[in-house]
Tab-separated table of C-alpha atoms and ligand atoms in Angstrom:
chain	number	residue	atom	x	y	z
O	1	UNK	CA	-31.815	-15.290	-29.789
O	2	UNK	CA	-30.198	-16.136	-25.605
O	3	UNK	CA	-27.741	-14.681	-23.888
O	4	UNK	CA	-26.854	-14.649	-20.277
O	5	UNK	CA	-29.511	-11.538	-18.818
O	6	UNK	CA	-31.681	-11.453	-22.088
O	7	UNK	CA	-30.501	-6.834	-21.944
O	8	UNK	CA	-27.533	-5.855	-23.827
O	9	UNK	CA	-26.817	-8.482	-26.745
O	10	UNK	CA	-29.982	-10.952	-27.265
O	11	UNK	CA	-32.192	-7.516	-27.625
O	12	UNK	CA	-30.182	-6.646	-30.296
O	13	UNK	CA	-30.501	-9.755	-32.082
O	14	UNK	CA	-33.798	-9.833	-31.909
O	15	UNK	CA	-34.557	-6.448	-32.498
O	16	UNK	CA	-31.852	-6.335	-35.558
O	17	UNK	CA	-33.679	-9.981	-36.635
O	18	UNK	CA	-36.558	-8.978	-36.576
O	19	UNK	CA	-36.581	-5.473	-38.631
O	20	UNK	CA	-34.488	-6.832	-41.736
O	21	UNK	CA	-36.537	-10.661	-42.351
O	22	UNK	CA	-40.149	-7.737	-41.988
O	23	UNK	CA	-38.748	-6.218	-44.158
O	24	UNK	CA	-38.316	-8.991	-46.857
O	25	UNK	CA	-42.049	-9.980	-45.880
O	26	UNK	CA	-41.207	-12.779	-44.071
O	27	UNK	CA	-43.068	-14.048	-41.535
O	28	UNK	CA	-41.017	-14.960	-39.112
O	29	UNK	CA	-41.825	-15.551	-35.463
O	30	UNK	CA	-38.764	-14.288	-33.717
O	31	UNK	CA	-37.483	-13.591	-30.049
O	32	UNK	CA	-35.261	-13.618	-27.232
O	33	UNK	CA	-34.553	-14.629	-23.743
O	34	UNK	CA	-31.778	-15.032	-20.716
O	35	UNK	CA	-29.768	-18.420	-20.051
O	36	UNK	CA	-30.529	-16.363	-15.795
O	37	UNK	CA	-33.520	-14.390	-14.455
O	38	UNK	CA	-31.186	-11.833	-12.814
O	39	UNK	CA	-33.455	-9.574	-15.376
O	40	UNK	CA	-36.620	-10.677	-15.792
O	41	UNK	CA	-39.230	-8.270	-16.919
O	42	UNK	CA	-36.775	-5.380	-17.365
O	43	UNK	CA	-36.474	-3.108	-20.636
O	44	UNK	CA	-33.166	-3.885	-22.118
O	45	UNK	CA	-30.279	-2.191	-21.840
O	46	UNK	CA	-30.115	1.749	-22.130
O	47	UNK	CA	-27.386	1.334	-23.521
O	48	UNK	CA	-28.757	-1.689	-26.500
O	49	UNK	CA	-31.647	0.661	-26.626
O	50	UNK	CA	-29.533	3.758	-27.407
O	51	UNK	CA	-27.240	2.052	-30.168
O	52	UNK	CA	-30.732	0.429	-31.764
O	53	UNK	CA	-32.484	3.578	-31.930
O	54	UNK	CA	-28.965	4.636	-33.721
O	55	UNK	CA	-30.013	2.080	-36.220
O	56	UNK	CA	-33.288	3.087	-36.084
O	57	UNK	CA	-34.656	-0.435	-34.485
O	58	UNK	CA	-37.197	-0.472	-31.178
O	59	UNK	CA	-36.228	-2.460	-28.532
O	60	UNK	CA	-38.309	-0.093	-26.684
O	61	UNK	CA	-41.358	-2.911	-26.099
O	62	UNK	CA	-39.111	-6.180	-25.243
O	63	UNK	CA	-38.714	-7.288	-22.129
O	64	UNK	CA	-36.344	-9.767	-19.858
O	65	UNK	CA	-37.017	-13.425	-19.839
O	66	UNK	CA	-35.432	-16.130	-18.504
O	67	UNK	CA	-34.979	-19.067	-22.052
O	68	UNK	CA	-36.810	-22.512	-20.847
O	69	UNK	CA	-37.344	-26.202	-22.491
O	70	UNK	CA	-40.581	-25.320	-24.092
O	71	UNK	CA	-38.384	-21.994	-26.535
O	72	UNK	CA	-37.565	-25.614	-28.094
O	73	UNK	CA	-40.846	-26.990	-29.329
O	74	UNK	CA	-41.251	-22.959	-30.312
O	75	UNK	CA	-38.387	-22.178	-32.610
O	76	UNK	CA	-37.066	-24.431	-35.292
O	77	UNK	CA	-33.088	-22.241	-34.761
O	78	UNK	CA	-32.208	-20.806	-31.220
O	79	UNK	CA	-28.941	-18.839	-31.572
O	80	UNK	CA	-26.578	-18.205	-28.313
O	81	UNK	CA	-24.530	-15.025	-28.294
O	82	UNK	CA	-21.709	-17.257	-26.060
O	83	UNK	CA	-20.252	-20.688	-25.458
O	84	UNK	CA	-21.502	-20.462	-22.154
O	85	UNK	CA	-25.179	-20.061	-23.440
O	86	UNK	CA	-24.819	-22.281	-25.849
O	87	UNK	CA	-23.569	-25.253	-22.900
O	88	UNK	CA	-26.552	-23.472	-20.319
O	89	UNK	CA	-29.689	-24.189	-22.925
O	90	UNK	CA	-27.717	-27.673	-24.865
O	91	UNK	CA	-28.219	-28.731	-21.045
O	92	UNK	CA	-31.782	-28.124	-21.244
O	93	UNK	CA	-32.871	-30.189	-24.579
O	94	UNK	CA	-35.042	-32.943	-23.944
O	95	UNK	CA	-33.866	-34.702	-27.187
O	96	UNK	CA	-31.478	-35.036	-29.926
O	97	UNK	CA	-33.733	-33.321	-32.558
O	98	UNK	CA	-33.322	-30.034	-29.738
O	99	UNK	CA	-29.599	-29.679	-29.888
O	100	UNK	CA	-29.992	-29.076	-33.452
O	101	UNK	CA	-30.994	-26.299	-33.498
O	102	UNK	CA	-28.689	-24.563	-30.900
O	103	UNK	CA	-26.223	-23.172	-32.885
O	104	UNK	CA	-23.611	-20.354	-32.023
O	105	UNK	CA	-24.552	-16.451	-33.899
O	106	UNK	CA	-21.553	-16.036	-34.998
O	107	UNK	CA	-21.107	-19.179	-37.063
O	108	UNK	CA	-23.992	-17.657	-39.683
O	109	UNK	CA	-20.975	-14.986	-40.224
O	110	UNK	CA	-18.191	-17.008	-39.288
O	111	UNK	CA	-18.855	-20.714	-40.390
O	112	UNK	CA	-17.059	-23.599	-37.831
O	113	UNK	CA	-14.883	-20.590	-35.986
O	114	UNK	CA	-17.224	-20.768	-32.809
O	115	UNK	CA	-16.469	-16.901	-31.967
O	116	UNK	CA	-18.610	-15.652	-29.267
O	117	UNK	CA	-19.948	-12.032	-28.810
O	118	UNK	CA	-18.201	-10.393	-26.076
O	119	UNK	CA	-20.319	-9.802	-22.863
O	120	UNK	CA	-20.681	-6.029	-23.285
O	121	UNK	CA	-22.128	-5.488	-19.852
O	122	UNK	CA	-19.498	-4.525	-17.876
O	123	UNK	CA	-16.816	-3.634	-20.949
O	124	UNK	CA	-19.166	-1.670	-23.266
O	125	UNK	CA	-18.588	-1.851	-26.923
O	126	UNK	CA	-22.390	-1.834	-28.100
O	127	UNK	CA	-21.600	-0.580	-31.268
O	128	UNK	CA	-19.104	-3.467	-32.551
O	129	UNK	CA	-21.863	-5.433	-31.147
O	130	UNK	CA	-24.415	-4.354	-32.984
O	131	UNK	CA	-22.393	-5.134	-36.110
O	132	UNK	CA	-20.940	-8.644	-35.489
O	133	UNK	CA	-24.451	-9.333	-34.715
O	134	UNK	CA	-26.249	-7.615	-38.281
O	135	UNK	CA	-23.916	-8.873	-39.998
O	136	UNK	CA	-25.034	-12.927	-38.854
O	137	UNK	CA	-28.518	-12.427	-39.199
O	138	UNK	CA	-28.364	-11.104	-42.809
O	139	UNK	CA	-26.345	-14.506	-43.423
O	140	UNK	CA	-29.698	-16.164	-40.984
O	141	UNK	CA	-31.367	-14.727	-43.878
O	142	UNK	CA	-29.682	-15.353	-46.857
O	143	UNK	CA	-29.685	-19.489	-45.457
O	144	UNK	CA	-33.525	-19.907	-44.510
O	145	UNK	CA	-35.290	-17.610	-46.694
M	1	4NP	P1	-26.336	-9.793	-21.535
M	1	4NP	O1	-25.891	-9.062	-20.688
M	1	4NP	O2	-25.953	-11.614	-21.606
M	1	4NP	O3	-25.853	-9.628	-23.365
M	1	4NP	O4	-27.382	-9.752	-21.889
M	1	4NP	C1	-25.361	-9.737	-18.889
M	1	4NP	C2	-26.499	-8.899	-19.251
M	1	4NP	C3	-26.199	-9.058	-17.317
M	1	4NP	C4	-25.464	-9.340	-16.041
M	1	4NP	C5	-23.928	-10.910	-17.560
M	1	4NP	C6	-24.574	-9.866	-18.776
M	1	4NP	N1	-25.380	-9.899	-15.681
M	1	4NP	O5	-24.141	-9.746	-15.310
M	1	4NP	O6	-26.811	-8.892	-14.867
């Protein structure tokens, strides 16, 4: 799960998909990263921690890290929160096979619409961001379990 800072959206996506997959006994490796290094080593934003906590999910063990090209060999699927993150990740791909692993997260809930998860860092809206991420995570599980 990839966003810009790895403190607002992608930590939520990591926490939600981990929870949903573990609930079904799936042994998936779920992780998140940012395309920028602005917040490396930091906890998720307190507003993401709070909204996740309200849904029974703990993000407090997460720390921000930067996405790098070695992630392509570690993961089968790389889902970005918006089209800017998508372009940044695609630019780091080593091969066509790498590029095929990348999609926008919301294409799971809204196929081929290329919708973005809005960045809540300045504008807020963490609950609605939570809901849209959660809906797509459920569809990921339906598609790949
Ligand atoms: P995120 O949100 O990409 O969902 O983690 C942001 C966090 C920090 C910044 C921008 C977006 N920033 O500019 O520092």
